[in-house]
mmCIF file of C-alpha atoms and ligand atoms in Angstrom:
data_model
loop_
_atom_site.group_PDB
_atom_site.id
_atom_site.type_symbol
_atom_site.label_atom_id
_atom_site.label_comp_id
_atom_site.label_asym_id
_atom_site.label_seq_id
_atom_site.Cartn_x
_atom_site.Cartn_y
_atom_site.Cartn_z
ATOM 1 C CA MET K 1 -18.508 -6.762 8.382
ATOM 2 C CA ARG K 2 -16.232 -3.964 7.683
ATOM 3 C CA ILE K 3 -13.332 -4.764 6.095
ATOM 4 C CA THR K 4 -10.573 -2.831 4.682
ATOM 5 C CA VAL K 5 -8.589 -4.216 1.660
ATOM 6 C CA ALA K 6 -5.343 -3.661 0.733
ATOM 7 C CA LEU K 7 -4.372 -4.479 -2.929
ATOM 8 C CA GLY K 8 -0.921 -5.249 -3.632
ATOM 9 C CA GLY K 9 1.002 -3.929 -6.992
ATOM 10 C CA ASN K 10 0.000 -6.954 -8.918
ATOM 11 C CA ALA K 11 -3.621 -5.877 -8.911
ATOM 12 C CA LEU K 12 -2.693 -3.116 -11.088
ATOM 13 C CA LEU K 13 0.530 -3.700 -12.992
ATOM 14 C CA LYS K 14 1.796 -7.111 -13.255
ATOM 15 C CA ALA K 15 5.672 -7.896 -13.439
ATOM 16 C CA GLY K 16 6.957 -7.326 -17.169
ATOM 17 C CA GLN K 17 4.186 -5.264 -18.344
ATOM 18 C CA GLU K 18 4.660 -1.822 -19.923
ATOM 19 C CA GLY K 19 1.860 0.144 -17.959
ATOM 20 C CA THR K 20 -0.447 1.382 -20.567
ATOM 21 C CA VAL K 21 -3.751 2.288 -18.998
ATOM 22 C CA GLY K 22 -5.210 -0.184 -21.024
ATOM 23 C CA GLU K 23 -3.354 -2.903 -18.912
ATOM 24 C CA GLN K 24 -3.937 -1.338 -15.698
ATOM 25 C CA LEU K 25 -7.777 -1.145 -16.270
ATOM 26 C CA VAL K 26 -7.659 -5.037 -17.493
ATOM 27 C CA ASN K 27 -5.952 -5.945 -14.331
ATOM 28 C CA LEU K 28 -7.999 -4.084 -12.346
ATOM 29 C CA ARG K 29 -10.965 -5.695 -13.658
ATOM 30 C CA LEU K 30 -9.913 -8.901 -12.192
ATOM 31 C CA ALA K 31 -9.495 -7.262 -8.713
ATOM 32 C CA CYS K 32 -12.904 -5.810 -9.007
ATOM 33 C CA ARG K 33 -14.456 -8.781 -9.750
ATOM 34 C CA GLN K 34 -13.214 -9.858 -6.143
ATOM 35 C CA LEU K 35 -14.047 -6.598 -4.422
ATOM 36 C CA VAL K 36 -17.706 -6.837 -6.065
ATOM 37 C CA GLU K 37 -17.843 -10.264 -4.810
ATOM 38 C CA LEU K 38 -17.139 -8.873 -1.235
ATOM 39 C CA ALA K 39 -19.297 -5.933 -1.430
ATOM 40 C CA ARG K 40 -22.527 -7.740 -1.707
ATOM 41 C CA GLU K 41 -21.985 -8.684 2.285
ATOM 42 C CA HIS K 42 -19.333 -6.319 3.331
ATOM 43 C CA ASP K 43 -18.783 -2.759 3.838
ATOM 44 C CA LEU K 44 -15.568 -2.140 2.094
ATOM 45 C CA VAL K 45 -12.780 0.505 2.461
ATOM 46 C CA ILE K 46 -9.819 0.070 -0.061
ATOM 47 C CA THR K 47 -6.405 0.806 -0.258
ATOM 48 C CA HIS K 48 -3.355 0.215 -3.072
ATOM 49 C CA GLY K 49 0.248 0.450 -3.232
ATOM 50 C CA ASN K 50 1.707 2.781 -5.930
ATOM 51 C CA GLY K 51 5.295 1.851 -6.350
ATOM 52 C CA PRO K 52 5.098 1.213 -9.921
ATOM 53 C CA GLN K 53 2.866 4.071 -10.901
ATOM 54 C CA VAL K 54 4.673 6.711 -8.681
ATOM 55 C CA GLY K 55 8.106 5.541 -10.125
ATOM 56 C CA LYS K 56 6.637 6.455 -13.955
ATOM 57 C CA ILE K 57 5.373 9.903 -12.758
ATOM 58 C CA LEU K 58 8.702 10.613 -11.194
ATOM 59 C CA LEU K 59 9.899 9.809 -14.521
ATOM 60 C CA GLN K 60 7.667 11.842 -16.548
ATOM 61 C CA ASN K 61 8.690 14.614 -14.008
ATOM 62 C CA GLU K 62 12.200 14.116 -14.314
ATOM 63 C CA MET K 63 12.252 14.006 -18.097
ATOM 64 C CA ALA K 64 10.194 16.933 -18.778
ATOM 65 C CA ALA K 65 11.871 19.030 -16.223
ATOM 66 C CA ASP K 66 13.657 21.399 -19.037
ATOM 67 C CA GLN K 67 9.787 22.035 -20.455
ATOM 68 C CA THR K 68 7.859 22.370 -17.016
ATOM 69 C CA PRO K 69 8.833 22.105 -13.623
ATOM 70 C CA ALA K 70 9.428 18.635 -11.874
ATOM 71 C CA MET K 71 7.053 18.299 -8.962
ATOM 72 C CA PRO K 72 8.473 16.723 -5.855
ATOM 73 C CA LEU K 73 7.790 13.536 -4.521
ATOM 74 C CA ASP K 74 4.905 14.240 -2.280
ATOM 75 C CA VAL K 75 3.012 15.893 -5.377
ATOM 76 C CA CYS K 76 4.139 12.961 -7.211
ATOM 77 C CA GLY K 77 2.546 10.495 -4.599
ATOM 78 C CA ALA K 78 -0.991 12.778 -4.750
ATOM 79 C CA MET K 79 -1.016 12.290 -8.606
ATOM 80 C CA SER K 80 -0.486 8.671 -8.060
ATOM 81 C CA GLN K 81 -3.433 8.331 -5.747
ATOM 82 C CA GLY K 82 -5.637 10.057 -7.668
ATOM 83 C CA GLN K 83 -4.449 8.027 -10.808
ATOM 84 C CA ILE K 84 -5.073 5.083 -9.206
ATOM 85 C CA GLY K 85 -8.161 5.900 -7.575
ATOM 86 C CA TYR K 86 -9.718 6.868 -10.831
ATOM 87 C CA LEU K 87 -9.252 3.985 -12.528
ATOM 88 C CA LEU K 88 -10.154 1.766 -9.529
ATOM 89 C CA GLN K 89 -13.248 4.243 -9.603
ATOM 90 C CA GLN K 90 -14.102 3.159 -13.124
ATOM 91 C CA GLU K 91 -13.611 -0.153 -13.063
ATOM 92 C CA LEU K 92 -15.293 -0.838 -9.725
ATOM 93 C CA HIS K 93 -18.486 1.346 -10.708
ATOM 94 C CA ARG K 94 -18.812 -0.730 -13.637
ATOM 95 C CA ALA K 95 -18.525 -3.699 -11.954
ATOM 96 C CA MET K 96 -21.170 -2.949 -9.374
ATOM 97 C CA VAL K 97 -23.569 -1.782 -12.281
ATOM 98 C CA ALA K 98 -23.351 -5.157 -13.901
ATOM 99 C CA ALA K 99 -23.916 -7.282 -10.708
ATOM 100 C CA GLY K 100 -26.899 -4.890 -10.094
ATOM 101 C CA SER K 101 -25.243 -3.749 -6.771
ATOM 102 C CA PRO K 102 -24.357 0.167 -7.745
ATOM 103 C CA HIS K 103 -22.279 1.838 -4.877
ATOM 104 C CA GLU K 104 -21.191 5.355 -4.841
ATOM 105 C CA VAL K 105 -17.312 4.744 -5.117
ATOM 106 C CA VAL K 106 -15.107 7.772 -4.152
ATOM 107 C CA THR K 107 -11.523 8.310 -3.785
ATOM 108 C CA LEU K 108 -9.731 10.476 -0.932
ATOM 109 C CA ILE K 109 -6.460 12.182 -1.464
ATOM 110 C CA THR K 110 -5.006 11.191 1.707
ATOM 111 C CA ARG K 111 -1.992 12.568 4.155
ATOM 112 C CA VAL K 112 -0.515 10.377 6.359
ATOM 113 C CA LEU K 113 1.244 12.206 9.717
ATOM 114 C CA VAL K 114 5.086 11.236 10.521
ATOM 115 C CA ASP K 115 7.269 12.064 13.322
ATOM 116 C CA PRO K 116 10.075 14.395 11.887
ATOM 117 C CA ASP K 117 12.533 12.365 14.556
ATOM 118 C CA ASP K 118 11.530 9.110 13.066
ATOM 119 C CA PRO K 119 14.897 7.345 12.855
ATOM 120 C CA SER K 120 14.600 6.215 9.041
ATOM 121 C CA PHE K 121 15.068 10.290 8.447
ATOM 122 C CA GLN K 122 18.705 9.322 9.280
ATOM 123 C CA ASN K 123 18.688 6.330 7.415
ATOM 124 C CA PRO K 124 17.202 6.583 4.091
ATOM 125 C CA THR K 125 16.480 3.070 2.535
ATOM 126 C CA LYS K 126 13.840 3.261 -0.127
ATOM 127 C CA PRO K 127 15.089 3.674 -3.404
ATOM 128 C CA ILE K 128 12.586 5.542 -5.942
ATOM 129 C CA GLY K 129 12.492 6.733 -9.534
ATOM 130 C CA SER K 130 15.027 5.694 -12.174
ATOM 131 C CA PHE K 131 19.067 4.596 -12.395
ATOM 132 C CA TYR K 132 21.382 7.292 -13.359
ATOM 133 C CA SER K 133 25.248 7.400 -13.437
ATOM 134 C CA ALA K 134 27.477 8.051 -10.734
ATOM 135 C CA GLU K 135 27.904 11.605 -11.842
ATOM 136 C CA VAL K 136 24.413 12.561 -11.965
ATOM 137 C CA ALA K 137 24.344 10.901 -8.377
ATOM 138 C CA ALA K 138 27.177 12.827 -7.061
ATOM 139 C CA HIS K 139 25.577 15.951 -8.174
ATOM 140 C CA TYR K 140 22.143 15.747 -6.238
ATOM 141 C CA MET K 141 24.075 14.520 -3.223
ATOM 142 C CA LYS K 142 26.069 17.493 -3.336
ATOM 143 C CA GLU K 143 23.506 20.347 -4.517
ATOM 144 C CA LYS K 144 20.204 18.986 -2.945
ATOM 145 C CA ASN K 145 21.683 17.020 -0.129
ATOM 146 C CA GLU K 146 19.886 13.721 -1.260
ATOM 147 C CA THR K 147 20.772 10.480 -0.432
ATOM 148 C CA TRP K 148 21.693 7.852 -3.347
ATOM 149 C CA ILE K 149 22.725 4.486 -3.629
ATOM 150 C CA GLU K 150 24.222 1.884 -6.041
ATOM 151 C CA ASP K 151 21.506 -0.392 -6.277
ATOM 152 C CA SER K 152 22.689 -3.841 -7.359
ATOM 153 C CA GLY K 153 25.157 -3.301 -10.072
ATOM 154 C CA ARG K 154 21.974 -1.337 -12.049
ATOM 155 C CA GLY K 155 23.127 2.216 -11.699
ATOM 156 C CA TRP K 156 22.331 5.022 -9.223
ATOM 157 C CA ARG K 157 19.092 5.768 -7.177
ATOM 158 C CA LYS K 158 18.148 8.386 -4.997
ATOM 159 C CA VAL K 159 16.543 6.771 -1.605
ATOM 160 C CA VAL K 160 14.241 8.375 0.631
ATOM 161 C CA PRO K 161 13.268 7.679 4.325
ATOM 162 C CA SER K 162 10.404 5.106 5.061
ATOM 163 C CA PRO K 163 8.965 6.402 8.220
ATOM 164 C CA GLN K 164 6.161 4.788 10.632
ATOM 165 C CA PRO K 165 2.614 5.899 9.765
ATOM 166 C CA GLN K 166 1.245 7.538 13.081
ATOM 167 C CA ARG K 167 -2.329 8.906 11.824
ATOM 168 C CA LEU K 168 -4.423 9.420 8.891
ATOM 169 C CA LEU K 169 -5.030 13.211 8.931
ATOM 170 C CA GLU K 170 -8.531 12.260 6.429
ATOM 171 C CA GLU K 171 -9.693 9.412 9.003
ATOM 172 C CA LYS K 172 -12.732 11.796 10.378
ATOM 173 C CA VAL K 173 -13.944 12.253 6.721
ATOM 174 C CA ILE K 174 -13.372 8.365 5.700
ATOM 175 C CA LYS K 175 -15.281 7.096 8.269
ATOM 176 C CA GLN K 176 -18.344 9.260 7.688
ATOM 177 C CA LEU K 177 -18.285 8.216 4.167
ATOM 178 C CA VAL K 178 -18.217 4.495 4.865
ATOM 179 C CA GLN K 179 -20.946 5.330 7.362
ATOM 180 C CA SER K 180 -23.142 6.740 4.336
ATOM 181 C CA SER K 181 -22.200 3.296 2.264
ATOM 182 C CA CYS K 182 -19.928 4.985 -0.014
ATOM 183 C CA LEU K 183 -17.252 2.650 -1.062
ATOM 184 C CA VAL K 184 -13.822 4.606 -0.047
ATOM 185 C CA ILE K 185 -10.634 4.272 -1.543
ATOM 186 C CA ALA K 186 -8.080 6.007 0.724
ATOM 187 C CA SER K 187 -4.595 6.367 1.815
ATOM 188 C CA GLY K 188 -3.159 5.107 -1.667
ATOM 189 C CA GLY K 189 0.576 4.273 -1.590
ATOM 190 C CA GLY K 190 0.807 4.757 2.220
ATOM 191 C CA GLY K 191 -0.574 7.845 2.171
ATOM 192 C CA ILE K 192 1.116 11.418 1.566
ATOM 193 C CA PRO K 193 3.809 11.608 4.145
ATOM 194 C CA VAL K 194 3.492 15.253 6.189
ATOM 195 C CA VAL K 195 4.861 16.560 9.288
ATOM 196 C CA GLU K 196 3.561 19.070 11.425
ATOM 197 C CA GLU K 197 4.392 22.841 10.996
ATOM 198 C CA PRO K 198 4.596 24.809 13.908
ATOM 199 C CA GLY K 199 1.688 26.900 12.957
ATOM 200 C CA GLY K 200 -0.509 24.163 12.922
ATOM 201 C CA GLY K 201 -0.507 23.250 9.350
ATOM 202 C CA TYR K 202 1.476 20.324 7.631
ATOM 203 C CA GLN K 203 4.356 20.013 5.087
ATOM 204 C CA GLY K 204 4.684 17.398 2.698
ATOM 205 C CA ILE K 205 7.922 15.654 2.674
ATOM 206 C CA GLU K 206 10.233 13.245 0.655
ATOM 207 C CA ALA K 207 9.342 9.843 2.020
ATOM 208 C CA VAL K 208 7.533 6.523 1.230
ATOM 209 C CA ILE K 209 5.127 5.157 3.706
ATOM 210 C CA ASP K 210 4.660 1.170 3.340
ATOM 211 C CA LYS K 211 1.221 0.572 2.276
ATOM 212 C CA ASP K 212 0.822 -2.373 4.372
ATOM 213 C CA LEU K 213 1.721 -0.623 7.660
ATOM 214 C CA ALA K 214 -0.766 2.619 6.338
ATOM 215 C CA ALA K 215 -3.215 -0.010 6.096
ATOM 216 C CA ALA K 216 -3.700 -1.158 9.118
ATOM 217 C CA LEU K 217 -3.954 2.332 10.458
ATOM 218 C CA LEU K 218 -6.858 2.822 8.153
ATOM 219 C CA ALA K 219 -8.184 -0.334 9.377
ATOM 220 C CA ASP K 220 -8.229 0.874 12.785
ATOM 221 C CA ALA K 221 -9.653 4.225 12.027
ATOM 222 C CA VAL K 222 -12.666 2.910 10.457
ATOM 223 C CA GLU K 223 -13.063 0.290 12.710
ATOM 224 C CA SER K 224 -12.846 -2.507 10.522
ATOM 225 C CA GLN K 225 -13.305 -6.232 11.980
ATOM 226 C CA LEU K 226 -10.754 -7.651 9.192
ATOM 227 C CA LEU K 227 -7.746 -6.285 7.502
ATOM 228 C CA LEU K 228 -7.397 -8.292 3.977
ATOM 229 C CA ILE K 229 -4.205 -7.980 2.417
ATOM 230 C CA LEU K 230 -4.284 -9.015 -1.303
ATOM 231 C CA THR K 231 -0.863 -9.926 -3.188
ATOM 232 C CA ASP K 232 0.652 -12.445 -5.116
ATOM 233 C CA VAL K 233 0.994 -15.178 -3.105
ATOM 234 C CA PRO K 234 -1.311 -17.465 -1.333
ATOM 235 C CA GLY K 235 -0.409 -16.374 2.168
ATOM 236 C CA ALA K 236 2.926 -16.248 4.421
ATOM 237 C CA TYR K 237 5.156 -19.157 4.312
ATOM 238 C CA LEU K 238 7.481 -20.399 6.768
ATOM 239 C CA HIS K 239 11.090 -21.252 4.735
ATOM 240 C CA TYR K 240 9.389 -19.365 1.757
ATOM 241 C CA GLY K 241 11.099 -20.538 -1.684
ATOM 242 C CA THR K 242 12.741 -23.631 -0.055
ATOM 243 C CA PRO K 243 11.771 -27.101 -0.633
ATOM 244 C CA ASN K 244 10.439 -27.206 2.751
ATOM 245 C CA GLN K 245 8.007 -24.018 2.614
ATOM 246 C CA GLN K 246 5.047 -24.184 4.342
ATOM 247 C CA LEU K 247 1.719 -22.077 3.999
ATOM 248 C CA LEU K 248 0.385 -20.615 7.724
ATOM 249 C CA ALA K 249 -3.166 -20.889 8.042
ATOM 250 C CA GLU K 250 -4.149 -19.900 11.003
ATOM 251 C CA VAL K 251 -1.745 -18.281 13.549
ATOM 252 C CA THR K 252 -1.950 -15.934 16.539
ATOM 253 C CA ILE K 253 -0.340 -12.919 16.828
ATOM 254 C CA GLU K 254 1.963 -14.242 19.138
ATOM 255 C CA GLU K 255 3.113 -17.353 16.942
ATOM 256 C CA ILE K 256 3.716 -15.015 13.976
ATOM 257 C CA ALA K 257 5.391 -12.780 15.563
ATOM 258 C CA SER K 258 8.077 -15.571 16.857
ATOM 259 C CA TYR K 259 8.237 -16.608 13.245
ATOM 260 C CA ALA K 260 9.119 -12.662 12.369
ATOM 261 C CA ALA K 261 11.660 -12.563 14.515
ATOM 262 C CA ALA K 262 13.197 -15.679 13.207
ATOM 263 C CA GLY K 263 13.194 -13.966 10.147
ATOM 264 C CA HIS K 264 10.961 -16.027 8.023
ATOM 265 C CA PHE K 265 9.354 -12.936 6.355
ATOM 266 C CA ALA K 266 11.536 -10.622 3.978
ATOM 267 C CA ALA K 267 11.863 -7.035 4.624
ATOM 268 C CA GLY K 268 10.107 -4.697 2.060
ATOM 269 C CA SER K 269 7.408 -7.292 1.152
ATOM 270 C CA MET K 270 6.180 -10.257 3.290
ATOM 271 C CA GLY K 271 7.689 -8.282 6.387
ATOM 272 C CA PRO K 272 5.438 -5.281 6.283
ATOM 273 C CA LYS K 273 2.147 -7.366 5.798
ATOM 274 C CA VAL K 274 2.647 -9.264 8.744
ATOM 275 C CA GLU K 275 3.559 -6.288 10.807
ATOM 276 C CA ALA K 276 0.493 -4.993 9.507
ATOM 277 C CA ALA K 277 -1.451 -7.741 10.590
ATOM 278 C CA ILE K 278 -0.030 -7.966 14.163
ATOM 279 C CA ARG K 279 -0.747 -4.232 14.511
ATOM 280 C CA PHE K 280 -3.893 -4.553 13.645
ATOM 281 C CA VAL K 281 -5.056 -7.463 15.515
ATOM 282 C CA SER K 282 -3.655 -6.753 18.797
ATOM 283 C CA ARG K 283 -5.152 -3.145 18.707
ATOM 284 C CA GLY K 284 -8.821 -3.783 19.039
ATOM 285 C CA LYS K 285 -11.181 -7.091 20.380
ATOM 286 C CA GLY K 286 -12.279 -9.570 17.885
ATOM 287 C CA ARG K 287 -10.605 -8.527 15.078
ATOM 288 C CA CYS K 288 -8.364 -10.537 12.519
ATOM 289 C CA ALA K 289 -6.307 -9.938 9.500
ATOM 290 C CA ILE K 290 -5.620 -12.349 6.167
ATOM 291 C CA ILE K 291 -3.086 -12.106 3.690
ATOM 292 C CA THR K 292 -4.031 -14.193 0.786
ATOM 293 C CA ALA K 293 -3.659 -14.026 -2.968
ATOM 294 C CA LEU K 294 -6.078 -11.774 -5.050
ATOM 295 C CA ASP K 295 -8.197 -14.341 -6.862
ATOM 296 C CA SER K 296 -8.614 -16.147 -3.069
ATOM 297 C CA ALA K 297 -10.185 -13.364 -1.465
ATOM 298 C CA THR K 298 -13.557 -14.689 -1.125
ATOM 299 C CA ARG K 299 -12.403 -18.017 -0.216
ATOM 300 C CA ALA K 300 -10.165 -16.676 2.181
ATOM 301 C CA LEU K 301 -13.091 -15.392 4.129
ATOM 302 C CA GLN K 302 -14.770 -18.830 4.279
ATOM 303 C CA GLY K 303 -11.506 -20.089 5.798
ATOM 304 C CA LYS K 304 -10.463 -22.359 2.759
ATOM 305 C CA ALA K 305 -7.591 -20.005 1.655
ATOM 306 C CA GLY K 306 -4.653 -17.866 2.745
ATOM 307 C CA THR K 307 -2.831 -16.947 6.126
ATOM 308 C CA ARG K 308 -5.443 -15.925 9.003
ATOM 309 C CA VAL K 309 -3.716 -14.019 11.970
ATOM 310 C CA VAL K 310 -6.159 -14.077 14.883
ATOM 311 C CA ALA K 311 -5.824 -12.921 18.620
ATOM 312 C CA VAL K 312 -6.460 -16.343 20.124
ATOM 313 C CA LEU K 313 -6.880 -19.447 18.346
HETATM 314 P P1 ADP E 401 2.481 -6.566 -2.815
HETATM 315 O O1 ADP E 401 2.693 -5.808 -4.098
HETATM 316 O O2 ADP E 401 1.171 -7.070 -2.862
HETATM 317 O O3 ADP E 401 2.994 -5.899 -1.698
HETATM 318 P P2 ADP E 401 5.464 -7.535 -2.248
HETATM 319 O O4 ADP E 401 5.929 -8.036 -3.239
HETATM 320 O O5 ADP E 401 5.414 -6.187 -1.693
HETATM 321 O O6 ADP E 401 3.828 -7.469 -3.022
HETATM 322 O O7 ADP E 401 4.757 -8.876 -1.391
HETATM 323 C C1 ADP E 401 4.678 -10.093 -1.673
HETATM 324 C C2 ADP E 401 5.900 -10.968 -1.985
HETATM 325 O O8 ADP E 401 6.332 -11.367 -0.720
HETATM 326 C C3 ADP E 401 5.853 -12.125 -2.552
HETATM 327 O O9 ADP E 401 5.605 -12.465 -3.981
HETATM 328 C C4 ADP E 401 6.825 -12.889 -2.184
HETATM 329 O O10 ADP E 401 7.896 -13.173 -3.282
HETATM 330 C C5 ADP E 401 7.407 -12.392 -0.797
HETATM 331 N N1 ADP E 401 7.788 -13.159 0.200
HETATM 332 C C6 ADP E 401 8.691 -12.891 0.842
HETATM 333 N N2 ADP E 401 8.855 -13.808 1.974
HETATM 334 C C7 ADP E 401 7.600 -14.374 2.253
HETATM 335 C C8 ADP E 401 6.930 -15.490 2.940
HETATM 336 N N3 ADP E 401 7.683 -15.883 4.095
HETATM 337 N N4 ADP E 401 5.974 -15.881 2.312
HETATM 338 C C9 ADP E 401 5.075 -15.358 1.229
HETATM 339 N N5 ADP E 401 5.702 -14.271 0.677
HETATM 340 C C10 ADP E 401 6.840 -13.899 0.608
HETATM 341 MG MG1 MG E 402 4.701 -4.461 -0.706
#
């Protein structure tokens, strides 16, 4: 079976960690153990989040701006794809060799097309980078026409749009690599958002694409049978965080869509995972999506853990 695996932030960096390369490698080692198990029997395409990493790259760029020019968000996104991809390649390769099943592992810098008329461009909501004073925020809002918000009493942060992903520009080459038995890491951090230019090229833009929604597109593009979303909770719950919370085991897209409409899955965390599962499963026959914890990946494939989203029960 061909599986697209979406690794959540905690596979890379856990809450409270500083973010050293050593910490990230240790975290990735645990994730790679799961991936190697899956790769024994399945073709894998891997994608991942980049929130903490791209935040740190932005900070490094901002702090050093008087010494060397700061890079825009799209370039920082590409840097994070390269950085995380490299670390994953190192650990996956090591784990594969240890398990006696070496594969080629390759990371692809991936651009994702978005619509310049996407409504999110009129309503930027995704905070990025560090916190600043009201004066700094006012300066950037006036001089650079940026949108900044006061973020929960912690200071001012720049916000960028989070447009819908439309197409992975590198989808053909990703598919070719998968077909030649490479383990491909692609569309990291939701991909680098680009818009079409009049002459036929593409222009990078300041936006952040949700990594789970991009994962659904990636899974579609490589014709996966399964979209496996690995995060830090056992699955999607009803009444999450209350004494009545209830883990969903197997649900149809219609059922989970009605739970989503009733507000069970928070926007920006479980919401987009559920939406990604619905989009992926409803776009092709016989497909399934699983949302589960990183360390339950193999058990979830056996039907013993996680939330499984299917077209029909
Ligand atoms: P990732 O880095 O894997 O994308 P997120 O933090 O974005 O992780 O999403 C996972 C989080 O979603 C969980 O840690 C949990 O706090 C939150 N969440 C919100 N609603 C639900 C729900 N209904 N069921 C399970 N988790 C939920
Ligand atoms: Mg998330």
